[in-house]
């Protein structure tokens, strides 16, 4: 339903509560699942390098290749998840994804007796994640008007980050001492979540769009902006650990990550209305400026700088990641699930490029100067690369999103000038 003018001008906290108060039972369960699924996953996945190396005896080189492949599958495979949701519907896609992911965690349990199975089990869990997330996001905003979409998406992101934050805290003491019981608990959790998804109301498959290519209708600017945002953000994600542990400790590194999770959980839902109304060019400038400032502060290398840099980077990605998704939905003529899948592909390409190019750059600065230069060079990229994106404006007109009562993720029509109402 269209939002009222009062909601448009209400304080962000009141607007958020008003939007989330309209959540029905199935969507409340989906938000709960958005917490439980990463909770279970992050009881295992952050420790996979240690588990594969110390428990199963794999060499670090092999472990690195396995994790790189798994990450690429988990991110970029989302485009297949969106296409599958177009063909068979959102609920069925989520169910198949959860079945696959549950089988993956059960495979990790079996790998305690047959270690080679661990690689296939890990990739299987990542395949399930790739299929699940586009359908999950599309189901969350199915039939929801433009004004409430940011609140729903940011609430899902907050639940996701809460699960990611709590999972490692629960599992840390058990991952090496009692991995069998840990894998049993996670597998049981996924069985329960899968059973709950089976009771969700079904949505119809969008058969008329199933013949289109995976990249047909891609919103070029949001796709490119998402790839660039993940490329720059994953300099922080990939390489902060080695930098922070060297200058502080592993415990302090965990504290930095916890701060980042808390900021996403608290700030993004409260700021979702403001981010929706923000012009896209302004959001790109503000987001990349936040990344640049945070990366530059990290170069100082002190404990306060690590905390401040992590906070600034997180505030930048809060704006960029949510606004890119909203803008992709606005500009694309494809279903929501396909759009979210395309955005996940962009994220995977950016994260992969960051691992390859950023790794080379970090190694170069480590051997020739100081690793502080790595963060400064990354900050410079945040200032030089975004103007190239803005040059794409004007060549990527917004397309009205299709609306059909039986479509699994249709967006309501926009104003005649192509702008989201209220923006």
Short mmCIF file of C-alpha atoms in Angstrom, two decimals:
data_model
loop_
_atom_site.label_atom_id
_atom_site.label_comp_id
_atom_site.label_asym_id
_atom_site.label_seq_id
_atom_site.Cartn_x
_atom_site.Cartn_y
_atom_site.Cartn_z
CA UNK A 1 0.00 0.00 0.00
CA UNK A 2 1.31 3.52 -0.66
CA UNK A 3 2.87 5.23 2.34
CA UNK A 4 1.23 8.24 3.89
CA UNK A 5 2.88 11.67 4.02
CA UNK A 6 3.09 11.37 7.81
CA UNK A 7 5.24 8.26 7.48
CA UNK A 8 7.49 10.06 5.04
CA UNK A 9 8.28 12.80 7.54
CA UNK A 10 8.16 10.82 10.74
CA UNK A 11 11.38 10.23 12.68
CA UNK A 12 13.27 7.29 11.31
CA UNK A 13 12.70 5.16 14.41
CA UNK A 14 8.92 5.68 14.25
CA UNK A 15 8.86 5.04 10.51
CA UNK A 16 10.81 1.83 11.00
CA UNK A 17 8.48 0.60 13.74
CA UNK A 18 5.43 1.46 11.63
CA UNK A 19 6.81 -0.45 8.64
CA UNK A 20 7.85 -3.50 10.64
CA UNK A 21 4.50 -3.58 12.47
CA UNK A 22 2.92 -4.66 9.16
CA UNK A 23 4.96 -7.89 9.09
CA UNK A 24 2.70 -10.94 9.08
CA UNK A 25 3.45 -14.38 10.55
CA UNK A 26 5.32 -15.85 7.55
CA UNK A 27 7.54 -12.77 7.22
CA UNK A 28 8.29 -12.78 10.96
CA UNK A 29 9.37 -16.41 10.61
CA UNK A 30 11.51 -15.45 7.61
CA UNK A 31 13.24 -12.75 9.68
CA UNK A 32 13.80 -15.29 12.47
CA UNK A 33 15.29 -17.64 9.87
CA UNK A 34 17.51 -14.80 8.66
CA UNK A 35 19.02 -14.90 12.15
CA UNK A 36 19.06 -18.69 12.69
CA UNK A 37 20.60 -19.61 9.32
CA UNK A 38 23.74 -17.43 9.67
CA UNK A 39 23.86 -18.35 13.36
CA UNK A 40 24.22 -22.01 12.41
CA UNK A 41 26.46 -21.31 9.43
CA UNK A 42 28.84 -19.07 11.39
CA UNK A 43 29.14 -21.66 14.13
CA UNK A 44 31.13 -23.57 11.48
CA UNK A 45 32.28 -21.56 8.45
CA UNK A 46 34.62 -18.97 10.11
CA UNK A 47 36.62 -21.84 11.58
CA UNK A 48 36.91 -23.89 8.37
CA UNK A 49 40.50 -22.86 7.68
CA UNK A 50 41.52 -24.04 11.17
CA UNK A 51 39.35 -27.16 10.93
CA UNK A 52 40.66 -28.20 7.50
CA UNK A 53 44.29 -27.51 8.42
CA UNK A 54 44.56 -28.69 12.02
CA UNK A 55 41.81 -31.28 12.31
CA UNK A 56 41.90 -32.80 8.80
CA UNK A 57 45.57 -32.14 8.03
CA UNK A 58 45.26 -30.18 4.78
CA UNK A 59 48.12 -27.93 3.71
CA UNK A 60 47.52 -24.19 3.94
CA UNK A 61 47.90 -23.78 0.19
CA UNK A 62 45.16 -26.31 -0.42
CA UNK A 63 42.99 -24.73 2.27
CA UNK A 64 43.34 -21.33 0.57
CA UNK A 65 42.22 -22.69 -2.80
CA UNK A 66 39.26 -24.52 -1.25
CA UNK A 67 38.07 -21.41 0.59
CA UNK A 68 38.49 -19.21 -2.50
CA UNK A 69 36.38 -21.56 -4.61
CA UNK A 70 33.76 -21.85 -1.87
CA UNK A 71 33.49 -18.05 -1.53
CA UNK A 72 33.14 -17.56 -5.27
CA UNK A 73 30.40 -20.20 -5.42
CA UNK A 74 28.54 -18.70 -2.47
CA UNK A 75 28.48 -15.18 -3.89
CA UNK A 76 28.35 -15.54 -7.65
CA UNK A 77 26.08 -18.58 -7.62
CA UNK A 78 23.30 -16.26 -6.47
CA UNK A 79 22.50 -15.47 -10.09
CA UNK A 80 21.49 -19.12 -10.58
CA UNK A 81 19.41 -18.92 -7.41
CA UNK A 82 17.48 -15.97 -8.82
CA UNK A 83 16.88 -17.74 -12.11
CA UNK A 84 15.71 -20.90 -10.31
CA UNK A 85 13.26 -18.86 -8.23
CA UNK A 86 11.89 -17.39 -11.46
CA UNK A 87 11.25 -20.90 -12.75
CA UNK A 88 9.95 -22.83 -9.73
CA UNK A 89 8.90 -20.12 -7.24
CA UNK A 90 10.42 -18.59 -4.13
CA UNK A 91 9.36 -21.07 -1.44
CA UNK A 92 10.41 -24.13 -3.45
CA UNK A 93 13.78 -22.53 -4.20
CA UNK A 94 14.37 -21.79 -0.51
CA UNK A 95 13.38 -25.34 0.40
CA UNK A 96 15.77 -26.93 -2.12
CA UNK A 97 18.53 -24.56 -0.99
CA UNK A 98 18.05 -25.50 2.65
CA UNK A 99 17.97 -29.22 1.84
CA UNK A 100 21.28 -28.84 -0.02
CA UNK A 101 22.83 -26.81 2.78
CA UNK A 102 21.64 -29.26 5.44
CA UNK A 103 23.23 -32.09 3.45
CA UNK A 104 26.46 -30.08 3.36
CA UNK A 105 26.65 -29.72 7.14
CA UNK A 106 25.82 -33.42 7.55
CA UNK A 107 28.67 -34.10 5.11
CA UNK A 108 31.05 -32.19 7.40
CA UNK A 109 30.01 -34.53 10.20
CA UNK A 110 30.81 -37.54 8.01
CA UNK A 111 34.13 -35.93 7.06
CA UNK A 112 35.38 -36.53 10.58
CA UNK A 113 35.68 -40.18 9.53
CA UNK A 114 36.49 -39.60 5.84
CA UNK A 115 38.35 -36.25 5.51
CA UNK A 116 38.23 -35.93 1.68
CA UNK A 117 34.46 -35.49 2.00
CA UNK A 118 34.99 -32.14 3.74
CA UNK A 119 35.75 -30.25 0.52
CA UNK A 120 32.59 -31.42 -1.23
CA UNK A 121 30.53 -30.79 1.91
CA UNK A 122 31.83 -27.23 2.22
CA UNK A 123 31.09 -26.45 -1.43
CA UNK A 124 27.62 -27.97 -0.98
CA UNK A 125 26.85 -25.60 1.90
CA UNK A 126 27.96 -22.68 -0.28
CA UNK A 127 25.74 -23.86 -3.16
CA UNK A 128 22.80 -23.87 -0.77
CA UNK A 129 23.61 -20.34 0.39
CA UNK A 130 23.87 -19.14 -3.22
CA UNK A 131 20.43 -20.52 -4.06
CA UNK A 132 18.77 -19.34 -0.85
CA UNK A 133 19.58 -15.66 -0.44
CA UNK A 134 18.02 -14.16 -3.63
CA UNK A 135 14.77 -16.06 -3.01
CA UNK A 136 14.83 -15.08 0.68
CA UNK A 137 15.17 -11.37 -0.09
CA UNK A 138 12.55 -11.52 -2.85
CA UNK A 139 10.07 -13.32 -0.56
CA UNK A 140 10.69 -10.74 2.18
CA UNK A 141 9.68 -7.84 -0.11
CA UNK A 142 7.06 -9.73 -2.17
CA UNK A 143 4.07 -7.44 -2.75
CA UNK A 144 5.56 -4.74 -0.48
CA UNK A 145 5.35 -1.09 -1.55
CA UNK A 146 8.46 0.95 -2.24
CA UNK A 147 8.43 2.86 1.06
CA UNK A 148 8.50 -0.25 3.27
CA UNK A 149 11.05 -2.20 1.21
CA UNK A 150 14.13 -0.53 2.75
CA UNK A 151 12.85 -1.25 6.27
CA UNK A 152 12.18 -4.91 5.43
CA UNK A 153 15.53 -5.40 3.68
CA UNK A 154 17.48 -3.65 6.43
CA UNK A 155 15.68 -5.72 9.08
CA UNK A 156 16.73 -8.85 7.17
CA UNK A 157 20.30 -7.57 7.00
CA UNK A 158 20.27 -6.81 10.72
CA UNK A 159 19.05 -10.34 11.52
CA UNK A 160 21.72 -11.76 9.20
CA UNK A 161 24.51 -9.81 10.89
CA UNK A 162 23.22 -10.69 14.37
CA UNK A 163 23.46 -14.39 13.50
CA UNK A 164 26.93 -13.90 12.04
CA UNK A 165 28.05 -12.15 15.22
CA UNK A 166 26.64 -14.67 17.71
CA UNK A 167 27.53 -17.90 15.86
CA UNK A 168 31.33 -17.76 16.35
CA UNK A 169 30.94 -16.77 20.01
CA UNK A 170 28.88 -19.91 20.68
CA UNK A 171 31.00 -22.32 18.66
CA UNK A 172 34.53 -21.08 19.35
CA UNK A 173 35.22 -23.34 22.37
CA UNK A 174 33.92 -26.47 20.60
CA UNK A 175 35.05 -26.31 16.99
CA UNK A 176 38.31 -28.22 17.61
CA UNK A 177 37.54 -30.01 20.87
CA UNK A 178 34.05 -31.35 19.99
CA UNK A 179 33.40 -30.76 16.27
CA UNK A 180 31.14 -33.82 15.98
CA UNK A 181 28.57 -32.49 18.44
CA UNK A 182 28.84 -29.06 16.86
CA UNK A 183 28.05 -30.41 13.37
CA UNK A 184 25.15 -32.46 14.79
CA UNK A 185 23.68 -29.33 16.44
CA UNK A 186 24.01 -27.24 13.28
CA UNK A 187 22.52 -29.99 11.10
CA UNK A 188 19.56 -30.33 13.50
CA UNK A 189 19.03 -26.55 13.43
CA UNK A 190 18.89 -26.58 9.64
CA UNK A 191 16.45 -29.49 9.65
CA UNK A 192 14.09 -27.46 11.86
CA UNK A 193 14.44 -24.30 9.76
CA UNK A 194 13.78 -26.31 6.58
CA UNK A 195 10.63 -27.79 8.11
CA UNK A 196 9.44 -24.28 8.96
CA UNK A 197 9.99 -23.10 5.41
CA UNK A 198 7.82 -25.94 4.14
CA UNK A 199 4.87 -24.27 5.90
CA UNK A 200 5.34 -20.87 4.26
CA UNK A 201 2.67 -19.79 1.74
CA UNK A 202 3.71 -20.67 -1.80
CA UNK A 203 4.38 -18.13 -4.55
CA UNK A 204 3.88 -18.72 -8.26
CA UNK A 205 6.80 -19.24 -10.65
CA UNK A 206 7.31 -16.54 -13.26
CA UNK A 207 7.28 -18.86 -16.22
CA UNK A 208 7.02 -16.06 -18.78
CA UNK A 209 10.50 -14.81 -17.84
CA UNK A 210 12.24 -18.17 -17.61
CA UNK A 211 13.51 -18.05 -21.20
CA UNK A 212 15.52 -14.87 -20.59
CA UNK A 213 19.28 -14.95 -20.08
CA UNK A 214 20.74 -14.71 -16.59
CA UNK A 215 22.10 -11.21 -17.22
CA UNK A 216 19.22 -9.91 -19.32
CA UNK A 217 17.79 -6.72 -17.84
CA UNK A 218 20.77 -6.09 -15.54
CA UNK A 219 20.77 -2.60 -14.06
CA UNK A 220 24.27 -1.64 -15.21
CA UNK A 221 25.11 1.14 -12.77
CA UNK A 222 23.93 -0.62 -9.55
CA UNK A 223 25.62 -3.84 -10.75
CA UNK A 224 28.92 -2.06 -11.35
CA UNK A 225 28.61 -0.04 -8.14
CA UNK A 226 27.97 -3.21 -6.13
CA UNK A 227 30.99 -4.95 -7.68
CA UNK A 228 33.19 -1.94 -6.89
CA UNK A 229 31.80 -1.57 -3.36
CA UNK A 230 32.50 -5.23 -2.57
CA UNK A 231 35.93 -5.01 -4.21
CA UNK A 232 36.92 -2.12 -1.93
CA UNK A 233 35.14 -3.41 1.19
CA UNK A 234 36.79 -6.83 0.92
CA UNK A 235 40.22 -5.22 1.26
CA UNK A 236 39.02 -4.74 4.85
CA UNK A 237 37.32 -8.13 5.08
CA UNK A 238 40.19 -10.18 3.64
CA UNK A 239 43.25 -8.49 5.11
CA UNK A 240 42.30 -6.80 8.39
CA UNK A 241 42.92 -10.01 10.36
CA UNK A 242 46.61 -10.30 9.58
CA UNK A 243 47.09 -6.51 9.97
CA UNK A 244 45.17 -6.23 13.27
CA UNK A 245 46.56 -9.35 14.94
CA UNK A 246 50.10 -8.15 14.21
CA UNK A 247 49.44 -4.76 15.83
CA UNK A 248 47.02 -5.76 18.59
CA UNK A 249 45.73 -9.31 19.17
CA UNK A 250 43.24 -11.81 17.85
CA UNK A 251 40.89 -10.88 20.68
CA UNK A 252 41.02 -7.21 19.70
CA UNK A 253 40.40 -8.16 16.06
CA UNK A 254 37.25 -9.99 17.22
CA UNK A 255 36.20 -6.83 19.06
CA UNK A 256 36.54 -4.78 15.85
CA UNK A 257 34.36 -7.28 13.98
CA UNK A 258 31.79 -7.23 16.78
CA UNK A 259 31.61 -3.43 16.58
CA UNK A 260 31.00 -3.66 12.83
CA UNK A 261 28.21 -6.22 13.29
CA UNK A 262 26.53 -4.09 15.97
CA UNK A 263 26.60 -1.01 13.73
CA UNK A 264 24.87 -2.87 10.91
CA UNK A 265 22.29 -4.33 13.29
CA UNK A 266 21.44 -0.97 14.89
CA UNK A 267 22.15 1.72 12.30
CA UNK A 268 20.95 0.26 9.01
CA UNK A 269 17.30 -0.32 10.03
CA UNK A 270 17.13 3.16 11.60
CA UNK A 271 18.72 4.80 8.54
CA UNK A 272 16.79 2.78 5.93
CA UNK A 273 14.22 5.50 5.24
CA UNK A 274 16.91 8.16 4.84
CA UNK A 275 18.89 5.88 2.52
CA UNK A 276 15.77 5.26 0.40
CA UNK A 277 15.12 9.00 -0.03
CA UNK A 278 18.79 9.84 -0.70
CA UNK A 279 19.57 10.54 -4.38
CA UNK A 280 21.62 7.70 -5.83
CA UNK A 281 24.62 9.86 -6.75
CA UNK A 282 24.72 11.27 -3.22
CA UNK A 283 24.54 7.76 -1.75
CA UNK A 284 27.49 6.65 -3.88
CA UNK A 285 29.53 9.69 -2.86
CA UNK A 286 28.71 9.29 0.84
CA UNK A 287 29.27 5.52 0.85
CA UNK A 288 32.60 5.54 -0.97
CA UNK A 289 33.74 8.54 1.10
CA UNK A 290 33.04 6.49 4.24
CA UNK A 291 35.08 3.59 2.87
CA UNK A 292 37.92 5.94 1.91
CA UNK A 293 38.00 7.59 5.33
CA UNK A 294 37.90 4.26 7.15
CA UNK A 295 40.65 2.69 5.06
CA UNK A 296 42.86 5.76 5.53
CA UNK A 297 42.34 5.68 9.32
CA UNK A 298 43.35 2.00 9.41
CA UNK A 299 46.75 3.02 8.08
CA UNK A 300 47.52 4.64 11.47
CA UNK A 301 47.63 1.14 12.93
CA UNK A 302 46.76 1.89 16.57
CA UNK A 303 43.94 0.18 18.45
CA UNK A 304 41.67 3.26 18.42
CA UNK A 305 42.39 3.63 14.70
CA UNK A 306 41.39 0.02 14.05
CA UNK A 307 38.07 0.59 15.83
CA UNK A 308 37.41 3.95 14.17
CA UNK A 309 38.43 2.68 10.73
CA UNK A 310 36.18 -0.36 11.04
CA UNK A 311 33.27 1.84 12.11
CA UNK A 312 33.68 4.27 9.20
CA UNK A 313 33.98 1.43 6.67
CA UNK A 314 30.85 -0.19 8.07
CA UNK A 315 28.86 3.05 7.88
CA UNK A 316 29.94 3.42 4.26
CA UNK A 317 28.90 -0.10 3.32
CA UNK A 318 25.55 0.30 5.15
CA UNK A 319 24.69 3.04 2.66
CA UNK A 320 26.21 1.41 -0.42
CA UNK A 321 24.92 -2.15 -0.08
CA UNK A 322 21.30 -1.22 0.74
CA UNK A 323 21.08 1.62 -1.80
CA UNK A 324 22.57 -0.51 -4.60
CA UNK A 325 19.94 -3.20 -4.01
CA UNK A 326 17.11 -0.66 -3.94
CA UNK A 327 18.37 1.06 -7.08
CA UNK A 328 18.80 -2.25 -8.91
CA UNK A 329 15.17 -3.11 -8.10
CA UNK A 330 14.07 0.30 -9.38
CA UNK A 331 16.01 0.17 -12.64
CA UNK A 332 15.59 -3.46 -13.69
CA UNK A 333 12.63 -4.96 -15.53
CA UNK A 334 13.32 -8.44 -14.10
CA UNK A 335 11.77 -10.11 -11.06
CA UNK A 336 13.11 -9.32 -7.60
CA UNK A 337 14.76 -12.74 -7.21
CA UNK A 338 16.68 -12.35 -10.48
CA UNK A 339 17.74 -8.81 -9.54
CA UNK A 340 19.05 -9.97 -6.16
CA UNK A 341 20.86 -12.83 -7.91
CA UNK A 342 22.50 -10.42 -10.33
CA UNK A 343 23.60 -8.23 -7.43
CA UNK A 344 25.09 -11.28 -5.69
CA UNK A 345 27.05 -12.04 -8.87
CA UNK A 346 28.45 -8.50 -8.77
CA UNK A 347 29.37 -8.99 -5.11
CA UNK A 348 31.17 -12.24 -5.91
CA UNK A 349 33.14 -10.71 -8.74
CA UNK A 350 34.17 -7.78 -6.54
CA UNK A 351 35.15 -9.97 -3.59
CA UNK A 352 37.15 -12.29 -5.86
CA UNK A 353 38.97 -9.37 -7.49
CA UNK A 354 39.77 -7.99 -4.05
CA UNK A 355 41.29 -11.29 -2.99
CA UNK A 356 43.46 -11.56 -6.08
CA UNK A 357 44.52 -7.93 -6.63
CA UNK A 358 44.42 -6.93 -2.96
CA UNK A 359 46.54 -9.92 -2.01
CA UNK A 360 49.21 -8.92 -4.52
CA UNK A 361 49.13 -5.33 -3.28
CA UNK A 362 49.33 -6.35 0.39
CA UNK A 363 52.28 -8.62 -0.32
CA UNK A 364 54.03 -5.84 -2.26
CA UNK A 365 53.66 -3.28 0.53
CA UNK A 366 54.69 -5.86 3.13
CA UNK A 367 57.98 -6.55 1.37
CA UNK A 368 58.86 -3.09 0.01
CA UNK A 369 57.57 -0.53 2.53
CA UNK A 370 54.91 -0.75 5.25
CA UNK A 371 51.50 -2.42 5.16
CA UNK A 372 50.05 0.95 6.20
CA UNK A 373 50.52 1.93 2.55
CA UNK A 374 48.15 -0.88 1.56
CA UNK A 375 45.26 0.89 3.32
CA UNK A 376 46.21 4.29 1.93
CA UNK A 377 46.33 2.92 -1.63
CA UNK A 378 42.94 1.26 -1.10
CA UNK A 379 41.57 4.60 0.17
CA UNK A 380 42.87 6.35 -2.96
CA UNK A 381 40.99 3.82 -5.08
CA UNK A 382 37.79 4.75 -3.22
CA UNK A 383 38.25 8.31 -4.43
CA UNK A 384 39.41 7.63 -8.00
CA UNK A 385 37.18 4.75 -9.13
CA UNK A 386 33.64 5.96 -8.21
CA UNK A 387 33.69 8.89 -10.68
CA UNK A 388 33.95 6.29 -13.44
CA UNK A 389 30.66 4.84 -12.17
CA UNK A 390 28.95 8.22 -12.19
CA UNK A 391 29.91 8.55 -15.86
CA UNK A 392 27.53 5.62 -16.50
CA UNK A 393 24.58 7.73 -15.35
CA UNK A 394 22.24 8.76 -18.09
CA UNK A 395 23.02 5.67 -20.15
CA UNK A 396 21.08 3.38 -17.84
CA UNK A 397 17.44 4.51 -17.73
CA UNK A 398 15.12 3.15 -15.07
CA UNK A 399 12.67 0.53 -16.26
CA UNK A 400 9.30 0.09 -14.59
CA UNK A 401 9.33 -3.11 -12.60
CA UNK A 402 6.66 -5.63 -13.66
CA UNK A 403 3.67 -6.03 -11.42
CA UNK A 404 1.44 -9.05 -11.40
CA UNK A 405 -0.54 -10.38 -8.46
CA UNK A 406 0.79 -13.88 -9.18
CA UNK A 407 4.40 -12.81 -9.68
CA UNK A 408 6.64 -13.88 -6.82
CA UNK A 409 8.46 -10.61 -6.40
CA UNK A 410 6.79 -7.84 -8.34
CA UNK A 411 7.34 -4.21 -7.48
CA UNK A 412 4.50 -1.74 -7.60
CA UNK A 413 4.54 0.82 -10.44
CA UNK A 414 6.71 3.91 -10.02
CA UNK A 415 5.86 7.51 -10.67
CA UNK A 416 5.84 8.54 -14.29
CA UNK A 417 9.30 10.10 -14.03
CA UNK A 418 10.76 6.77 -12.89
CA UNK A 419 11.53 7.92 -9.36
CA UNK A 420 10.59 5.99 -6.25
CA UNK A 421 7.60 7.76 -4.61
CA UNK A 422 8.60 9.99 -1.74
CA UNK A 423 12.18 10.36 -2.91
#
